[in-house]
Amino acid sequence: MEKTNVMRILEQKKIPYEALEYPHEEGVCVSGIDVANLLNQNPNEVFKTIVTIGHSKHYYVFVIPVTEEIDLKKAALAVKEKSVELISVKDLFKITGYIRGGCSPIGMKKQFVTIYHSSAEENKHIIFSAGKIGYQVKVSPNDLKKTLYMEFSDITRETKE
């Protein structure tokens, strides 16, 4: 398995992780639900990284379960912004250094305010992109909190049953 910058950062900070790899076509984004299925993992423990820009022109990162959709109003409240909107996919690499489908909350070009969905704090572990399509890392949020500043908030839409 190829080691990514995310894995190197976790090792440097002495954060234990499990590297996971799933089959993919080079450069082709795989949906988060499909990633969970390919890895045979609970989709509520697999998280996606969403990058936004606020009314103030600051960037914010939100990490939510792949089964959920971000609520931009709740997200804006969590970062004390008037509003936030998704950045354009074409701007993702320029801003973060990552491509769509391989964006990780760890190891971006610049460290932005990052908010994790409140369910992450309740999970024994969460799984998110290791910074490259086809690679994920499985990490304990408690271990992450020891060395990375993490905030948690309810930032997803209410699901209609």
mmCIF file with all atom_site columns, C-alpha atoms in Angstrom:
data_model
loop_
_atom_site.group_PDB
_atom_site.id
_atom_site.type_symbol
_atom_site.label_atom_id
_atom_site.label_alt_id
_atom_site.label_comp_id
_atom_site.label_asym_id
_atom_site.label_entity_id
_atom_site.label_seq_id
_atom_site.pdbx_PDB_ins_code
_atom_site.Cartn_x
_atom_site.Cartn_y
_atom_site.Cartn_z
_atom_site.occupancy
_atom_site.B_iso_or_equiv
_atom_site.pdbx_formal_charge
_atom_site.auth_seq_id
_atom_site.auth_comp_id
_atom_site.auth_asym_id
_atom_site.auth_atom_id
_atom_site.pdbx_PDB_model_num
ATOM 1   C CA . MET A 1 1   ? 0.000   0.000  0.000   1.00 0.00 ? 1   MET A CA 1
ATOM 2   C CA . GLU A 1 2   ? 1.180   3.468  -0.860  1.00 0.00 ? 2   GLU A CA 1
ATOM 3   C CA . LYS A 1 3   ? 1.800   5.746  2.130   1.00 0.00 ? 3   LYS A CA 1
ATOM 4   C CA . THR A 1 4   ? 0.090   9.140  1.851   1.00 0.00 ? 4   THR A CA 1
ATOM 5   C CA . ASN A 1 5   ? 0.936   12.473 3.477   1.00 0.00 ? 5   ASN A CA 1
ATOM 6   C CA . VAL A 1 6   ? -2.045  11.995 5.801   1.00 0.00 ? 6   VAL A CA 1
ATOM 7   C CA . MET A 1 7   ? -0.520  8.739  7.058   1.00 0.00 ? 7   MET A CA 1
ATOM 8   C CA . ARG A 1 8   ? 2.870   10.416 7.505   1.00 0.00 ? 8   ARG A CA 1
ATOM 9   C CA . ILE A 1 9   ? 1.279   13.253 9.512   1.00 0.00 ? 9   ILE A CA 1
ATOM 10  C CA . LEU A 1 10  ? -0.588  10.781 11.740  1.00 0.00 ? 10  LEU A CA 1
ATOM 11  C CA . GLU A 1 11  ? 2.666   8.869  12.336  1.00 0.00 ? 11  GLU A CA 1
ATOM 12  C CA . GLN A 1 12  ? 4.579   12.091 13.037  1.00 0.00 ? 12  GLN A CA 1
ATOM 13  C CA . LYS A 1 13  ? 1.959   13.042 15.652  1.00 0.00 ? 13  LYS A CA 1
ATOM 14  C CA . LYS A 1 14  ? 2.036   9.469  17.007  1.00 0.00 ? 14  LYS A CA 1
ATOM 15  C CA . ILE A 1 15  ? -1.664  8.949  16.297  1.00 0.00 ? 15  ILE A CA 1
ATOM 16  C CA . PRO A 1 16  ? -2.454  5.252  15.739  1.00 0.00 ? 16  PRO A CA 1
ATOM 17  C CA . TYR A 1 17  ? -4.401  4.532  12.565  1.00 0.00 ? 17  TYR A CA 1
ATOM 18  C CA . GLU A 1 18  ? -5.373  1.691  10.285  1.00 0.00 ? 18  GLU A CA 1
ATOM 19  C CA . ALA A 1 19  ? -4.784  2.229  6.577   1.00 0.00 ? 19  ALA A CA 1
ATOM 20  C CA . LEU A 1 20  ? -7.579  0.950  4.346   1.00 0.00 ? 20  LEU A CA 1
ATOM 21  C CA . GLU A 1 21  ? -7.537  0.576  0.580   1.00 0.00 ? 21  GLU A CA 1
ATOM 22  C CA . TYR A 1 22  ? -10.445 0.038  -1.798  1.00 0.00 ? 22  TYR A CA 1
ATOM 23  C CA . PRO A 1 23  ? -10.515 -0.826 -5.503  1.00 0.00 ? 23  PRO A CA 1
ATOM 24  C CA . HIS A 1 24  ? -10.986 2.146  -7.813  1.00 0.00 ? 24  HIS A CA 1
ATOM 25  C CA . GLU A 1 25  ? -10.309 3.419  -11.283 1.00 0.00 ? 25  GLU A CA 1
ATOM 26  C CA . GLU A 1 26  ? -7.358  5.851  -11.277 1.00 0.00 ? 26  GLU A CA 1
ATOM 27  C CA . GLY A 1 27  ? -8.574  9.433  -10.893 1.00 0.00 ? 27  GLY A CA 1
ATOM 28  C CA . VAL A 1 28  ? -12.263 8.488  -10.647 1.00 0.00 ? 28  VAL A CA 1
ATOM 29  C CA . CYS A 1 29  ? -14.138 9.673  -7.564  1.00 0.00 ? 29  CYS A CA 1
ATOM 30  C CA . VAL A 1 30  ? -16.075 7.001  -5.635  1.00 0.00 ? 30  VAL A CA 1
ATOM 31  C CA . SER A 1 31  ? -19.147 7.960  -3.585  1.00 0.00 ? 31  SER A CA 1
ATOM 32  C CA . GLY A 1 32  ? -18.786 7.772  0.185   1.00 0.00 ? 32  GLY A CA 1
ATOM 33  C CA . ILE A 1 33  ? -21.509 5.127  0.500   1.00 0.00 ? 33  ILE A CA 1
ATOM 34  C CA . ASP A 1 34  ? -19.704 3.023  -2.125  1.00 0.00 ? 34  ASP A CA 1
ATOM 35  C CA . VAL A 1 35  ? -16.422 3.467  -0.225  1.00 0.00 ? 35  VAL A CA 1
ATOM 36  C CA . ALA A 1 36  ? -18.094 2.193  2.970   1.00 0.00 ? 36  ALA A CA 1
ATOM 37  C CA . ASN A 1 37  ? -19.490 -0.805 1.082   1.00 0.00 ? 37  ASN A CA 1
ATOM 38  C CA . LEU A 1 38  ? -16.179 -1.561 -0.666  1.00 0.00 ? 38  LEU A CA 1
ATOM 39  C CA . LEU A 1 39  ? -14.417 -1.486 2.716   1.00 0.00 ? 39  LEU A CA 1
ATOM 40  C CA . ASN A 1 40  ? -17.217 -3.461 4.391   1.00 0.00 ? 40  ASN A CA 1
ATOM 41  C CA . GLN A 1 41  ? -17.543 -0.693 7.009   1.00 0.00 ? 41  GLN A CA 1
ATOM 42  C CA . ASN A 1 42  ? -20.518 0.925  8.713   1.00 0.00 ? 42  ASN A CA 1
ATOM 43  C CA . PRO A 1 43  ? -21.425 3.973  6.532   1.00 0.00 ? 43  PRO A CA 1
ATOM 44  C CA . ASN A 1 44  ? -22.147 5.990  9.703   1.00 0.00 ? 44  ASN A CA 1
ATOM 45  C CA . GLU A 1 45  ? -18.442 5.689  10.596  1.00 0.00 ? 45  GLU A CA 1
ATOM 46  C CA . VAL A 1 46  ? -17.180 6.741  7.150   1.00 0.00 ? 46  VAL A CA 1
ATOM 47  C CA . PHE A 1 47  ? -16.846 10.521 6.849   1.00 0.00 ? 47  PHE A CA 1
ATOM 48  C CA . LYS A 1 48  ? -16.502 12.920 3.931   1.00 0.00 ? 48  LYS A CA 1
ATOM 49  C CA . THR A 1 49  ? -14.678 16.236 3.868   1.00 0.00 ? 49  THR A CA 1
ATOM 50  C CA . ILE A 1 50  ? -16.505 19.319 2.607   1.00 0.00 ? 50  ILE A CA 1
ATOM 51  C CA . VAL A 1 51  ? -14.755 22.633 1.981   1.00 0.00 ? 51  VAL A CA 1
ATOM 52  C CA . THR A 1 52  ? -16.714 25.894 2.106   1.00 0.00 ? 52  THR A CA 1
ATOM 53  C CA . ILE A 1 53  ? -16.114 29.612 1.901   1.00 0.00 ? 53  ILE A CA 1
ATOM 54  C CA . GLY A 1 54  ? -17.751 31.981 4.332   1.00 0.00 ? 54  GLY A CA 1
ATOM 55  C CA . HIS A 1 55  ? -19.304 35.398 3.847   1.00 0.00 ? 55  HIS A CA 1
ATOM 56  C CA . SER A 1 56  ? -16.017 36.766 5.273   1.00 0.00 ? 56  SER A CA 1
ATOM 57  C CA . LYS A 1 57  ? -14.089 34.979 2.454   1.00 0.00 ? 57  LYS A CA 1
ATOM 58  C CA . HIS A 1 58  ? -12.464 32.592 4.969   1.00 0.00 ? 58  HIS A CA 1
ATOM 59  C CA . TYR A 1 59  ? -12.423 28.877 4.165   1.00 0.00 ? 59  TYR A CA 1
ATOM 60  C CA . TYR A 1 60  ? -13.935 26.269 6.471   1.00 0.00 ? 60  TYR A CA 1
ATOM 61  C CA . VAL A 1 61  ? -13.798 22.481 6.465   1.00 0.00 ? 61  VAL A CA 1
ATOM 62  C CA . PHE A 1 62  ? -16.655 20.262 7.608   1.00 0.00 ? 62  PHE A CA 1
ATOM 63  C CA . VAL A 1 63  ? -16.337 16.508 8.163   1.00 0.00 ? 63  VAL A CA 1
ATOM 64  C CA . ILE A 1 64  ? -19.643 14.619 8.125   1.00 0.00 ? 64  ILE A CA 1
ATOM 65  C CA . PRO A 1 65  ? -20.850 11.029 7.757   1.00 0.00 ? 65  PRO A CA 1
ATOM 66  C CA . VAL A 1 66  ? -21.191 9.948  4.114   1.00 0.00 ? 66  VAL A CA 1
ATOM 67  C CA . THR A 1 67  ? -24.832 9.115  4.856   1.00 0.00 ? 67  THR A CA 1
ATOM 68  C CA . GLU A 1 68  ? -25.621 12.747 5.689   1.00 0.00 ? 68  GLU A CA 1
ATOM 69  C CA . GLU A 1 69  ? -25.922 16.080 3.878   1.00 0.00 ? 69  GLU A CA 1
ATOM 70  C CA . ILE A 1 70  ? -24.426 19.291 5.200   1.00 0.00 ? 70  ILE A CA 1
ATOM 71  C CA . ASP A 1 71  ? -26.809 21.964 6.453   1.00 0.00 ? 71  ASP A CA 1
ATOM 72  C CA . LEU A 1 72  ? -25.125 25.196 5.345   1.00 0.00 ? 72  LEU A CA 1
ATOM 73  C CA . LYS A 1 73  ? -27.077 27.288 7.875   1.00 0.00 ? 73  LYS A CA 1
ATOM 74  C CA . LYS A 1 74  ? -25.981 25.077 10.782  1.00 0.00 ? 74  LYS A CA 1
ATOM 75  C CA . ALA A 1 75  ? -22.447 25.031 9.380   1.00 0.00 ? 75  ALA A CA 1
ATOM 76  C CA . ALA A 1 76  ? -22.369 28.835 9.223   1.00 0.00 ? 76  ALA A CA 1
ATOM 77  C CA . LEU A 1 77  ? -23.595 29.048 12.827  1.00 0.00 ? 77  LEU A CA 1
ATOM 78  C CA . ALA A 1 78  ? -20.887 26.591 13.929  1.00 0.00 ? 78  ALA A CA 1
ATOM 79  C CA . VAL A 1 79  ? -18.149 28.870 12.542  1.00 0.00 ? 79  VAL A CA 1
ATOM 80  C CA . LYS A 1 80  ? -19.911 32.126 13.486  1.00 0.00 ? 80  LYS A CA 1
ATOM 81  C CA . GLU A 1 81  ? -20.367 33.230 9.869   1.00 0.00 ? 81  GLU A CA 1
ATOM 82  C CA . LYS A 1 82  ? -23.331 34.991 8.281   1.00 0.00 ? 82  LYS A CA 1
ATOM 83  C CA . SER A 1 83  ? -23.317 32.262 5.606   1.00 0.00 ? 83  SER A CA 1
ATOM 84  C CA . VAL A 1 84  ? -21.107 29.591 4.028   1.00 0.00 ? 84  VAL A CA 1
ATOM 85  C CA . GLU A 1 85  ? -21.258 28.038 0.588   1.00 0.00 ? 85  GLU A CA 1
ATOM 86  C CA . LEU A 1 86  ? -19.547 25.079 -1.024  1.00 0.00 ? 86  LEU A CA 1
ATOM 87  C CA . ILE A 1 87  ? -16.431 25.913 -2.987  1.00 0.00 ? 87  ILE A CA 1
ATOM 88  C CA . SER A 1 88  ? -16.304 24.970 -6.640  1.00 0.00 ? 88  SER A CA 1
ATOM 89  C CA . VAL A 1 89  ? -14.782 21.556 -7.374  1.00 0.00 ? 89  VAL A CA 1
ATOM 90  C CA . LYS A 1 90  ? -12.419 23.277 -9.835  1.00 0.00 ? 90  LYS A CA 1
ATOM 91  C CA . ASP A 1 91  ? -10.995 25.340 -6.919  1.00 0.00 ? 91  ASP A CA 1
ATOM 92  C CA . LEU A 1 92  ? -10.544 22.385 -4.549  1.00 0.00 ? 92  LEU A CA 1
ATOM 93  C CA . PHE A 1 93  ? -6.972  21.488 -5.517  1.00 0.00 ? 93  PHE A CA 1
ATOM 94  C CA . LYS A 1 94  ? -5.802  25.109 -5.558  1.00 0.00 ? 94  LYS A CA 1
ATOM 95  C CA . ILE A 1 95  ? -7.201  25.693 -2.042  1.00 0.00 ? 95  ILE A CA 1
ATOM 96  C CA . THR A 1 96  ? -6.493  22.355 -0.333  1.00 0.00 ? 96  THR A CA 1
ATOM 97  C CA . GLY A 1 97  ? -3.932  20.450 -2.404  1.00 0.00 ? 97  GLY A CA 1
ATOM 98  C CA . TYR A 1 98  ? -6.434  17.604 -2.735  1.00 0.00 ? 98  TYR A CA 1
ATOM 99  C CA . ILE A 1 99  ? -8.695  16.431 -5.556  1.00 0.00 ? 99  ILE A CA 1
ATOM 100 C CA . ARG A 1 100 ? -12.376 15.514 -5.335  1.00 0.00 ? 100 ARG A CA 1
ATOM 101 C CA . GLY A 1 101 ? -12.716 12.056 -3.825  1.00 0.00 ? 101 GLY A CA 1
ATOM 102 C CA . GLY A 1 102 ? -9.334  12.309 -2.110  1.00 0.00 ? 102 GLY A CA 1
ATOM 103 C CA . CYS A 1 103 ? -9.815  15.338 0.133   1.00 0.00 ? 103 CYS A CA 1
ATOM 104 C CA . SER A 1 104 ? -8.792  14.798 3.748   1.00 0.00 ? 104 SER A CA 1
ATOM 105 C CA . PRO A 1 105 ? -9.270  17.096 6.755   1.00 0.00 ? 105 PRO A CA 1
ATOM 106 C CA . ILE A 1 106 ? -5.606  16.431 7.588   1.00 0.00 ? 106 ILE A CA 1
ATOM 107 C CA . GLY A 1 107 ? -2.683  17.765 5.572   1.00 0.00 ? 107 GLY A CA 1
ATOM 108 C CA . MET A 1 108 ? -4.292  20.519 3.526   1.00 0.00 ? 108 MET A CA 1
ATOM 109 C CA . LYS A 1 109 ? -2.002  23.221 2.108   1.00 0.00 ? 109 LYS A CA 1
ATOM 110 C CA . LYS A 1 110 ? -3.181  25.467 4.944   1.00 0.00 ? 110 LYS A CA 1
ATOM 111 C CA . GLN A 1 111 ? -4.917  24.528 8.198   1.00 0.00 ? 111 GLN A CA 1
ATOM 112 C CA . PHE A 1 112 ? -8.485  25.823 8.086   1.00 0.00 ? 112 PHE A CA 1
ATOM 113 C CA . VAL A 1 113 ? -11.049 25.829 10.891  1.00 0.00 ? 113 VAL A CA 1
ATOM 114 C CA . THR A 1 114 ? -12.395 22.276 10.805  1.00 0.00 ? 114 THR A CA 1
ATOM 115 C CA . ILE A 1 115 ? -15.681 21.143 12.330  1.00 0.00 ? 115 ILE A CA 1
ATOM 116 C CA . TYR A 1 116 ? -16.505 17.445 12.716  1.00 0.00 ? 116 TYR A CA 1
ATOM 117 C CA . HIS A 1 117 ? -20.097 16.256 12.920  1.00 0.00 ? 117 HIS A CA 1
ATOM 118 C CA . SER A 1 118 ? -21.067 15.622 16.540  1.00 0.00 ? 118 SER A CA 1
ATOM 119 C CA . SER A 1 119 ? -21.508 11.881 15.848  1.00 0.00 ? 119 SER A CA 1
ATOM 120 C CA . ALA A 1 120 ? -17.735 11.584 15.294  1.00 0.00 ? 120 ALA A CA 1
ATOM 121 C CA . GLU A 1 121 ? -17.170 12.236 18.984  1.00 0.00 ? 121 GLU A CA 1
ATOM 122 C CA . GLU A 1 122 ? -19.472 9.336  19.892  1.00 0.00 ? 122 GLU A CA 1
ATOM 123 C CA . ASN A 1 123 ? -17.808 6.804  17.564  1.00 0.00 ? 123 ASN A CA 1
ATOM 124 C CA . LYS A 1 124 ? -15.034 4.475  18.683  1.00 0.00 ? 124 LYS A CA 1
ATOM 125 C CA . HIS A 1 125 ? -13.364 5.265  15.355  1.00 0.00 ? 125 HIS A CA 1
ATOM 126 C CA . ILE A 1 126 ? -14.026 7.242  12.195  1.00 0.00 ? 126 ILE A CA 1
ATOM 127 C CA . ILE A 1 127 ? -12.835 6.604  8.675   1.00 0.00 ? 127 ILE A CA 1
ATOM 128 C CA . PHE A 1 128 ? -11.934 9.366  6.236   1.00 0.00 ? 128 PHE A CA 1
ATOM 129 C CA . SER A 1 129 ? -9.836  9.959  3.158   1.00 0.00 ? 129 SER A CA 1
ATOM 130 C CA . ALA A 1 130 ? -6.117  9.413  3.476   1.00 0.00 ? 130 ALA A CA 1
ATOM 131 C CA . GLY A 1 131 ? -5.610  12.124 0.857   1.00 0.00 ? 131 GLY A CA 1
ATOM 132 C CA . LYS A 1 132 ? -5.827  10.004 -2.261  1.00 0.00 ? 132 LYS A CA 1
ATOM 133 C CA . ILE A 1 133 ? -8.662  8.220  -4.052  1.00 0.00 ? 133 ILE A CA 1
ATOM 134 C CA . GLY A 1 134 ? -8.587  4.564  -3.010  1.00 0.00 ? 134 GLY A CA 1
ATOM 135 C CA . TYR A 1 135 ? -7.093  5.172  0.434   1.00 0.00 ? 135 TYR A CA 1
ATOM 136 C CA . GLN A 1 136 ? -8.782  5.791  3.785   1.00 0.00 ? 136 GLN A CA 1
ATOM 137 C CA . VAL A 1 137 ? -7.589  5.925  7.382   1.00 0.00 ? 137 VAL A CA 1
ATOM 138 C CA . LYS A 1 138 ? -9.439  4.554  10.398  1.00 0.00 ? 138 LYS A CA 1
ATOM 139 C CA . VAL A 1 139 ? -8.698  6.614  13.504  1.00 0.00 ? 139 VAL A CA 1
ATOM 140 C CA . SER A 1 140 ? -10.058 7.034  17.018  1.00 0.00 ? 140 SER A CA 1
ATOM 141 C CA . PRO A 1 141 ? -11.472 10.559 17.449  1.00 0.00 ? 141 PRO A CA 1
ATOM 142 C CA . ASN A 1 142 ? -10.121 10.465 21.018  1.00 0.00 ? 142 ASN A CA 1
ATOM 143 C CA . ASP A 1 143 ? -6.606  9.880  19.657  1.00 0.00 ? 143 ASP A CA 1
ATOM 144 C CA . LEU A 1 144 ? -7.068  12.652 17.080  1.00 0.00 ? 144 LEU A CA 1
ATOM 145 C CA . LYS A 1 145 ? -8.242  15.100 19.767  1.00 0.00 ? 145 LYS A CA 1
ATOM 146 C CA . LYS A 1 146 ? -5.017  14.591 21.726  1.00 0.00 ? 146 LYS A CA 1
ATOM 147 C CA . THR A 1 147 ? -2.879  16.282 19.092  1.00 0.00 ? 147 THR A CA 1
ATOM 148 C CA . LEU A 1 148 ? -5.235  18.052 16.682  1.00 0.00 ? 148 LEU A CA 1
ATOM 149 C CA . TYR A 1 149 ? -7.614  20.808 17.636  1.00 0.00 ? 149 TYR A CA 1
ATOM 150 C CA . MET A 1 150 ? -11.091 19.482 16.898  1.00 0.00 ? 150 MET A CA 1
ATOM 151 C CA . GLU A 1 151 ? -14.522 21.027 17.252  1.00 0.00 ? 151 GLU A CA 1
ATOM 152 C CA . PHE A 1 152 ? -17.766 19.072 17.045  1.00 0.00 ? 152 PHE A CA 1
ATOM 153 C CA . SER A 1 153 ? -21.210 20.330 16.062  1.00 0.00 ? 153 SER A CA 1
ATOM 154 C CA . ASP A 1 154 ? -24.496 19.202 14.572  1.00 0.00 ? 154 ASP A CA 1
ATOM 155 C CA . ILE A 1 155 ? -23.922 20.408 11.000  1.00 0.00 ? 155 ILE A CA 1
ATOM 156 C CA . THR A 1 156 ? -26.178 18.123 8.965   1.00 0.00 ? 156 THR A CA 1
ATOM 157 C CA . ARG A 1 157 ? -29.731 18.356 7.692   1.00 0.00 ? 157 ARG A CA 1
ATOM 158 C CA . GLU A 1 158 ? -32.564 16.705 9.538   1.00 0.00 ? 158 GLU A CA 1
ATOM 159 C CA . THR A 1 159 ? -33.452 13.521 7.720   1.00 0.00 ? 159 THR A CA 1
ATOM 160 C CA . LYS A 1 160 ? -37.092 12.956 6.872   1.00 0.00 ? 160 LYS A CA 1
ATOM 161 C CA . GLU A 1 161 ? -38.286 9.468  7.743   1.00 0.00 ? 161 GLU A CA 1
#
